[in-house]
């Protein structure tokens, strides 16, 4: 029994997921494609899924009788409408982040899913599927004692001029926001942002680096350095300090070299290489659950809470040094 | 187009490959199963491949019209006959190691494949698909300068009583024999074995540890410690020393812990965990090539050369301290 | 020419410095000893310096004609008076931290030394002499680009019941306060303290752990975790993030072990082992400068600024979450 | 009580030891200097020991009434005569390696010292005083279980043209020869040398690299790579494999950098930096024992056994691939 998938949005990530389903993963095939630019969809059809139908409108793809499940890979502002349509159609739906561009939009998805009474949405927070984070979570749950602090860093070598200060939250830190909620099994109650002097490599509209401090309901304090012009590489660090010990996210696998008076391992420079294996795992997980008519992994609620937290962090940027409270609405039983 | 695979031998590895094809990999399905113990094949059918046909005889499975390609996972003494049958049937065939129990047997397979004029056989030397060795090979080819020495270790925590000295070559070191030929793109010309004192944990018929020194045609000297009662874990080490620098195989991914006055990462204890990801990659590679009617990866010639080298190493064990010459027959053009 | 030293206070550190001068370092000898408990001084005399004279009063030791230089190793509350006396006598003086128990007291010492017109005081901030910090400073000055952030941790396995929250600043963090001023060549302008939930191993009057955020005049933000019940060991971590790269303090030298399914190096558990070599170096530096009639290394001004910063940090503890400004008085030319 | 030392040979190492005694170590002073080139001795006198007497002949220095102990730092061919003279004079003597240029010469020193009935000679095998080797020895004695194998490497970036194949033993490997005897508390019974292809950077009269295999009386097998044109740095590696685990010599302390897409620590390039701290420790040990009229540390017997083993290794180079037996004479009780 092969799951028939429709892909909305055939840009970089939509194309890549199509390749993944057609050539790497078991149990699914891409039977439908749609893009704002139809030629893009047809190019992916030609390259990767010759048997797929190309739809002009994503809504028609969602409605198509032979489409069992939907991947939403289009531009962020269109996510909410497509996900709501998939829920309305009762079809499992994998949605790349963000679930919606506003917390209110994400809340509407939560409400629709809850009204339907069963999980249909998986949000594309792929870090939860990274072997390193999975091992870290296990270590935190079994070896460190209860967590008290997290020290993290999210570093990019450079960013383009159009990357402005709030994007450090919405586009960059959002991954930490989700993965630490999952890692700790906890909710955030406040956010504070501290800005060191801005680095020389930054741009006019970007204060970089910054340090975000999140506090959780259980009193864990998480400090994360966000530094998107660090020059030296793409580097994700995370250390969890517990009652009895400390666990640290592994460095990506790399050959140890002795060369030119230096003992060295390579650091990645392209973010696309960092979590590449976790995309396979998250989508295989989606296929498995969707084949049973449901969804697993990061929920609409997780997507909503990420949006709420992002808003608080941007407010914290704007009121530099002041802690901004984060209110946690009651969690629906569907996401218990 | 889905490749239809028949699996001969449904013990641990045959069952695992069936699961892989059915649940993990793209482009293939298991349509036929066979085992010396038919109930074993039926159990795998029930658990993993309900649509597959169970055959009493492997020969019948190979001959079945709906079988496109064959996996030989049965006991080693049966490999040669099944592989020859698959070649005779013109069907791509993946054969777990050993290709045959004797060098002569492996040579017969080479000759049959050469007579047929195209590659049909892939031998299950999975290390070539391990991300660490792949990265090591790239480092050796691009960064260390030409290789001059290799220092390696193959350590198991313990072995059972029936594991005797020659098995350290045929069952253990055979992986290094193949992977270093591939890593260096070179052939062996001599083997020598040195025995330190035997460790206290060894058994009556096992001299453990031992150091095997292989020399290649280009003058690279490879020293490998084989220590199968090392107690502390399953540990594979490899360091290549070149004209300009040194590259080292990465440790398996592990969480770094600070705990109990120790900065530590876990070492594996079960060999099955060490190269688990490479089984997926090797079999996906087989599926891709077999779908095109051919084979890729480790060849019959590689299986034959491994058998020839194993024989020399066992002779070197028996004449402790003396170098045993390894003769390399002319390589058929098919394997150029 | 051998420098004749008088040691005031012959407890653990005074005894150890006496041993160092008598048995390890070149160019000095202990000729006078004094302690609040005269028997303690006589015991050190008997064990390590049979030729030394024991004085009942530290003031008499300072005044003794054959004493060229003074070590103040007595209890903290007595430091100010002894150091002032040494300055009055024109004798070089090495003073263990704290220079004085209040910022005002430290300021009096600064003023006295400035009035005298030459450096006579070295404060016992030994970390500046640690080979790791020295190498870190060099890396920060030559390789990372200008510093922007520092991430640090100061962890003790446990502390006794009498260790209360402000001691985390005065007894523990004071070392970071001094060494980061020196490392960055910068002054502090504000301090903030954040408290995660208190760890289970803490005591009634101790909020542990805590995170202190210092900001410097040049805009460097320093976050330091202080965790004095971390259980697993005594662990000092420091990472400096610069415009182009990151430098990290080395772990103490330790044997790498493969044992019991673990790749491990030992973490120290006793703080006395961590900077043991730096005590030799700082005191050798004192001997060299004192032999020339002056002082080098950490100044009275450094001791005074440490006291000022400690006061701000304790105020920051008391007003949890609020940034406390740190005022930097004008630096006398003597300490330029 | 200050030990009065005479230094014979004031080249690089003799000058450095003089500085050490005068400026770094406790309990000794240099009162006499001698060199084949008297101006060299006078230059050291002027720079470091203005109170010392310069002697034209080493024999006169040894005989001088105010010389308590002797350092032999002259060219190797003169060591034997000076050490014998010091023994004859009953004065403790520290001799840089080699103790003598032949095994017979070293044996004459052993016999003279034994005839005198007490230890007077310390040989300058400084590695035994390196903190890393000391920690390694402790790990081998307490944590790895009884040793079975040692894997080692001695790598130099380059060597000059006059460095010929036997010098890889006498000048380079001699350090491993001594330190492994000490580390294992064992004696050698055979040596074998294997030559890979010679590296491109080598010279006409040098086969480089080479692998020396030593076997000990207890059956430990030690494989050491000697590679003196490795280009990338000066690198000393040592791993001891025991019954229960493995211990590895630490890398020298270095700052961990994240820079230019690389996680890196520096590797030394100058051998003089590698064991610099151990020179202090070995000489302090000499001063302490000599002050009591005797000697400690590496003995004449150790120097003799190093010479015997060097001879066997050179014979093993000449009969490439063949094991050369090493005969161990009976050890005099003085060295039990």
CSV table of C-alpha atoms in Angstrom, one decimal, chain C residues 10-296:
chain,number,residue,atom,x,y,z
C,10,UNK,CA,50.8,30.2,57.9
C,11,UNK,CA,47.6,28.4,57.2
C,12,UNK,CA,47.2,26.2,54.1
C,13,UNK,CA,48.2,28.8,51.5
C,14,UNK,CA,50.9,30.4,53.7
C,15,UNK,CA,52.5,27.0,54.3
C,16,UNK,CA,52.3,26.1,50.7
C,17,UNK,CA,53.9,29.4,49.5
C,18,UNK,CA,56.7,28.8,52.1
C,19,UNK,CA,57.3,25.3,50.7
C,20,UNK,CA,57.3,26.8,47.2
C,21,UNK,CA,60.0,29.4,48.1
C,22,UNK,CA,62.1,27.0,50.0
C,23,UNK,CA,62.0,24.0,47.7
C,24,UNK,CA,60.8,24.9,44.2
C,25,UNK,CA,61.5,28.5,43.2
C,26,UNK,CA,64.8,30.2,42.5
C,27,UNK,CA,66.1,33.4,44.1
C,28,UNK,CA,64.4,33.7,47.5
C,29,UNK,CA,64.2,32.3,51.0
C,30,UNK,CA,61.8,32.6,53.8
C,31,UNK,CA,63.5,34.4,56.7
C,32,UNK,CA,60.4,35.3,58.8
C,33,UNK,CA,57.0,33.8,59.7
C,34,UNK,CA,54.1,35.1,61.7
C,35,UNK,CA,50.6,33.8,62.5
C,36,UNK,CA,47.7,34.7,64.7
C,37,UNK,CA,48.4,31.3,66.2
C,38,UNK,CA,52.1,31.3,66.9
C,39,UNK,CA,52.3,27.5,67.1
C,40,UNK,CA,51.2,27.3,63.5
C,41,UNK,CA,54.1,29.6,62.5
C,42,UNK,CA,56.5,27.5,64.5
C,43,UNK,CA,55.3,24.3,62.9
C,44,UNK,CA,56.0,25.8,59.4
C,45,UNK,CA,59.3,27.0,60.7
C,46,UNK,CA,60.2,23.5,61.8
C,47,UNK,CA,59.0,21.7,58.7
C,48,UNK,CA,60.2,24.1,56.0
C,49,UNK,CA,62.2,27.1,57.1
C,50,UNK,CA,64.3,26.2,60.2
C,51,UNK,CA,66.4,29.4,59.7
C,52,UNK,CA,63.4,31.7,59.8
C,53,UNK,CA,62.4,33.9,62.8
C,54,UNK,CA,58.9,33.7,64.1
C,55,UNK,CA,57.2,36.9,65.0
C,56,UNK,CA,54.1,37.3,67.2
C,57,UNK,CA,52.9,40.3,65.3
C,58,UNK,CA,52.8,40.7,61.5
C,59,UNK,CA,53.7,44.4,62.0
C,60,UNK,CA,57.0,43.4,63.6
C,61,UNK,CA,57.7,41.0,60.7
C,62,UNK,CA,57.1,43.8,58.2
C,63,UNK,CA,59.4,46.1,60.1
C,64,UNK,CA,62.2,43.6,60.5
C,65,UNK,CA,65.4,44.8,59.0
C,66,UNK,CA,66.2,41.5,57.2
C,67,UNK,CA,62.8,41.2,55.6
C,68,UNK,CA,63.0,42.4,52.0
C,69,UNK,CA,59.5,41.5,50.9
C,70,UNK,CA,56.2,40.3,52.5
C,71,UNK,CA,53.6,37.7,51.7
C,72,UNK,CA,50.2,38.4,53.2
C,73,UNK,CA,48.4,35.0,53.5
C,74,UNK,CA,46.4,35.7,56.7
C,75,UNK,CA,42.6,35.9,57.0
C,76,UNK,CA,41.0,38.3,54.7
C,77,UNK,CA,39.9,40.9,57.3
C,78,UNK,CA,43.6,41.5,58.2
C,79,UNK,CA,44.9,42.1,54.6
C,80,UNK,CA,44.3,45.8,54.4
C,81,UNK,CA,46.3,46.7,57.5
C,82,UNK,CA,49.3,44.5,56.6
C,83,UNK,CA,49.4,45.7,53.0
C,84,UNK,CA,49.3,49.4,54.1
C,85,UNK,CA,52.1,48.7,56.6
C,86,UNK,CA,54.2,47.1,53.9
C,87,UNK,CA,53.6,50.0,51.6
C,88,UNK,CA,54.6,52.4,54.4
C,89,UNK,CA,57.8,50.4,54.9
C,90,UNK,CA,58.5,50.6,51.2
C,91,UNK,CA,58.6,46.8,50.9
C,92,UNK,CA,57.2,44.8,48.0
C,93,UNK,CA,54.1,42.9,49.1
C,94,UNK,CA,52.3,39.9,47.7
C,95,UNK,CA,48.7,39.8,49.0
C,96,UNK,CA,46.3,36.8,48.6
C,97,UNK,CA,42.8,37.8,47.5
C,98,UNK,CA,40.9,39.7,48.7
C,99,UNK,CA,43.1,42.8,48.7
C,100,UNK,CA,40.6,44.2,51.3
C,101,UNK,CA,37.1,43.1,52.4
C,102,UNK,CA,35.6,46.3,51.1
C,103,UNK,CA,36.0,48.4,48.0
C,104,UNK,CA,36.8,51.4,50.3
C,105,UNK,CA,39.6,49.4,51.9
C,106,UNK,CA,41.0,48.4,48.6
C,107,UNK,CA,40.8,52.1,47.5
C,108,UNK,CA,42.9,53.1,50.6
C,109,UNK,CA,45.6,50.7,49.4
C,110,UNK,CA,45.5,52.1,45.9
C,111,UNK,CA,45.8,55.7,47.3
C,112,UNK,CA,48.7,54.7,49.6
C,113,UNK,CA,50.6,53.0,46.7
C,114,UNK,CA,49.9,55.9,44.4
C,115,UNK,CA,51.1,58.4,47.1
C,116,UNK,CA,54.3,56.4,47.3
C,117,UNK,CA,54.8,56.7,43.6
C,118,UNK,CA,55.7,53.2,42.7
C,119,UNK,CA,54.2,49.7,42.5
C,120,UNK,CA,54.8,47.6,45.6
C,121,UNK,CA,51.7,45.3,45.6
C,122,UNK,CA,50.9,42.2,43.7
C,123,UNK,CA,47.4,40.6,44.3
C,124,UNK,CA,47.2,36.8,44.2
C,125,UNK,CA,45.0,36.4,41.2
C,126,UNK,CA,46.8,33.3,40.0
C,127,UNK,CA,44.7,32.5,37.0
C,128,UNK,CA,46.6,35.2,35.0
C,129,UNK,CA,49.6,32.9,35.3
C,130,UNK,CA,47.8,29.7,34.2
C,131,UNK,CA,49.3,28.4,30.9
C,132,UNK,CA,45.8,27.9,29.5
C,133,UNK,CA,44.6,31.5,30.1
C,134,UNK,CA,47.9,32.8,28.9
C,135,UNK,CA,47.4,30.9,25.6
C,136,UNK,CA,43.8,32.0,25.5
C,137,UNK,CA,44.7,35.6,25.8
C,138,UNK,CA,47.3,35.2,23.0
C,139,UNK,CA,44.6,33.6,20.8
C,140,UNK,CA,42.2,36.4,21.5
C,141,UNK,CA,44.8,39.0,20.6
C,142,UNK,CA,46.0,37.3,17.5
C,143,UNK,CA,43.5,34.9,16.0
C,144,UNK,CA,39.8,35.3,16.9
C,145,UNK,CA,39.4,38.9,15.8
C,146,UNK,CA,38.1,41.5,18.4
C,147,UNK,CA,36.1,39.8,21.1
C,148,UNK,CA,32.3,40.2,21.3
C,149,UNK,CA,31.1,37.6,23.8
C,150,UNK,CA,32.5,35.3,26.4
C,151,UNK,CA,30.7,32.2,27.6
C,152,UNK,CA,32.1,30.8,30.9
C,153,UNK,CA,31.3,28.4,33.7
C,154,UNK,CA,32.7,28.0,37.2
C,155,UNK,CA,31.6,24.7,38.7
C,156,UNK,CA,32.4,23.1,42.0
C,157,UNK,CA,31.2,19.6,43.0
C,158,UNK,CA,29.7,20.8,46.3
C,159,UNK,CA,30.0,23.5,48.9
C,160,UNK,CA,29.5,23.4,52.7
C,161,UNK,CA,26.4,24.7,54.5
C,162,UNK,CA,28.0,28.0,55.5
C,163,UNK,CA,28.5,28.9,51.8
C,164,UNK,CA,25.7,31.5,51.2
C,165,UNK,CA,24.6,33.2,48.0
C,166,UNK,CA,26.9,36.3,48.1
C,167,UNK,CA,29.9,34.0,48.5
C,168,UNK,CA,29.3,32.8,45.0
C,169,UNK,CA,30.5,36.3,44.0
C,170,UNK,CA,33.1,37.1,46.6
C,171,UNK,CA,34.8,33.7,46.9
C,172,UNK,CA,34.0,32.1,43.5
C,173,UNK,CA,33.2,34.5,40.7
C,174,UNK,CA,35.9,37.0,41.8
C,175,UNK,CA,38.4,34.9,39.9
C,176,UNK,CA,36.4,35.3,36.7
C,177,UNK,CA,36.0,39.0,37.4
C,178,UNK,CA,39.7,39.6,37.5
C,179,UNK,CA,40.8,37.2,34.7
C,180,UNK,CA,38.2,38.5,32.2
C,181,UNK,CA,39.3,42.1,32.8
C,182,UNK,CA,42.8,41.0,32.1
C,183,UNK,CA,41.9,38.7,29.2
C,184,UNK,CA,39.9,41.4,27.4
C,185,UNK,CA,41.8,44.5,28.5
C,186,UNK,CA,38.5,46.0,29.3
C,187,UNK,CA,36.3,47.4,32.2
C,188,UNK,CA,32.9,46.4,33.3
C,189,UNK,CA,29.9,48.7,33.0
C,190,UNK,CA,27.0,46.6,34.3
C,191,UNK,CA,26.1,43.3,35.9
C,192,UNK,CA,22.9,41.3,35.9
C,193,UNK,CA,22.2,38.0,37.7
C,194,UNK,CA,19.6,35.4,36.6
C,195,UNK,CA,18.6,32.5,38.8
C,196,UNK,CA,17.3,29.3,37.3
C,197,UNK,CA,15.5,27.0,39.7
C,198,UNK,CA,17.8,26.1,42.6
C,199,UNK,CA,19.4,22.7,42.3
C,200,UNK,CA,18.3,19.9,44.7
C,201,UNK,CA,21.8,19.6,46.2
C,202,UNK,CA,21.8,23.3,47.4
C,203,UNK,CA,21.4,24.6,50.9
C,204,UNK,CA,18.8,26.8,52.6
C,205,UNK,CA,20.8,30.0,52.2
C,206,UNK,CA,22.2,29.4,48.8
C,207,UNK,CA,20.5,30.0,45.4
C,208,UNK,CA,22.6,27.8,43.1
C,209,UNK,CA,23.2,27.9,40.2
C,210,UNK,CA,23.1,31.4,38.9
C,211,UNK,CA,24.1,33.1,35.6
C,212,UNK,CA,26.0,36.4,35.8
C,213,UNK,CA,26.0,38.7,32.8
C,214,UNK,CA,28.7,41.3,32.7
C,215,UNK,CA,28.9,44.0,30.0
C,216,UNK,CA,32.2,45.8,29.3
C,217,UNK,CA,32.9,49.3,28.2
C,218,UNK,CA,33.6,48.1,24.7
C,219,UNK,CA,30.3,46.2,24.5
C,220,UNK,CA,31.5,42.7,25.2
C,221,UNK,CA,28.8,40.6,26.9
C,222,UNK,CA,30.1,37.9,29.3
C,223,UNK,CA,27.7,35.2,30.6
C,224,UNK,CA,29.1,33.0,33.3
C,225,UNK,CA,27.3,30.1,34.9
C,226,UNK,CA,28.2,29.7,38.6
C,227,UNK,CA,27.2,26.3,39.8
C,228,UNK,CA,28.8,25.2,43.0
C,229,UNK,CA,26.8,22.0,43.6
C,230,UNK,CA,27.3,20.5,40.1
C,231,UNK,CA,28.3,17.1,41.6
C,232,UNK,CA,30.4,15.9,38.7
C,233,UNK,CA,33.6,17.8,39.3
C,234,UNK,CA,35.6,21.1,39.5
C,235,UNK,CA,35.3,22.5,36.1
C,236,UNK,CA,36.3,25.9,34.7
C,237,UNK,CA,35.2,26.6,31.1
C,238,UNK,CA,35.7,29.7,29.0
C,239,UNK,CA,35.0,30.4,25.4
C,240,UNK,CA,35.7,33.8,23.7
C,241,UNK,CA,33.7,34.6,20.6
C,242,UNK,CA,35.3,37.1,18.3
C,243,UNK,CA,34.8,38.8,15.0
C,244,UNK,CA,36.3,35.9,13.1
C,245,UNK,CA,36.5,32.9,15.3
C,246,UNK,CA,36.3,31.3,18.7
C,247,UNK,CA,38.9,30.3,21.2
C,248,UNK,CA,38.3,28.0,24.1
C,249,UNK,CA,40.3,27.4,27.3
C,250,UNK,CA,41.9,23.9,27.2
C,251,UNK,CA,40.8,21.1,29.5
C,252,UNK,CA,43.4,20.2,32.0
C,253,UNK,CA,45.9,17.6,30.8
C,254,UNK,CA,44.5,14.1,31.2
C,255,UNK,CA,45.0,10.6,29.9
C,256,UNK,CA,42.4,9.5,27.4
C,257,UNK,CA,41.1,6.1,28.4
C,258,UNK,CA,39.0,3.5,26.6
C,259,UNK,CA,37.4,1.5,29.3
C,260,UNK,CA,34.0,0.0,30.2
C,261,UNK,CA,32.3,1.1,27.0
C,262,UNK,CA,33.5,4.7,27.5
C,263,UNK,CA,36.0,7.0,25.9
C,264,UNK,CA,36.9,9.2,28.8
C,265,UNK,CA,39.3,11.6,30.4
C,266,UNK,CA,39.2,12.5,34.1
C,267,UNK,CA,37.7,15.8,35.3
C,268,UNK,CA,39.3,17.2,38.5
C,269,UNK,CA,37.3,17.3,41.7
C,270,UNK,CA,39.5,19.4,43.9
C,271,UNK,CA,40.0,23.1,43.0
C,272,UNK,CA,43.5,23.0,44.5
C,273,UNK,CA,44.6,20.8,41.6
C,274,UNK,CA,43.3,23.1,38.9
C,275,UNK,CA,45.7,26.0,39.0
C,276,UNK,CA,48.5,24.4,40.9
C,277,UNK,CA,51.2,25.3,38.4
C,278,UNK,CA,50.2,28.9,38.2
C,279,UNK,CA,51.0,29.5,41.9
C,280,UNK,CA,54.6,28.7,41.1
C,281,UNK,CA,54.6,31.1,38.2
C,282,UNK,CA,53.0,34.0,40.0
C,283,UNK,CA,55.3,33.7,43.0
C,284,UNK,CA,58.4,33.4,40.8
C,285,UNK,CA,57.2,36.6,39.1
C,286,UNK,CA,56.8,38.3,42.4
C,287,UNK,CA,60.3,37.2,43.5
C,288,UNK,CA,61.8,38.6,40.3
C,289,UNK,CA,60.1,42.0,40.6
C,290,UNK,CA,60.6,42.3,44.4
C,291,UNK,CA,64.3,41.6,43.9
C,292,UNK,CA,64.3,44.8,41.9
C,293,UNK,CA,62.3,46.6,44.6
C,294,UNK,CA,59.0,46.8,42.8
C,295,UNK,CA,56.0,44.6,41.9
C,296,UNK,CA,54.4,43.2,38.8
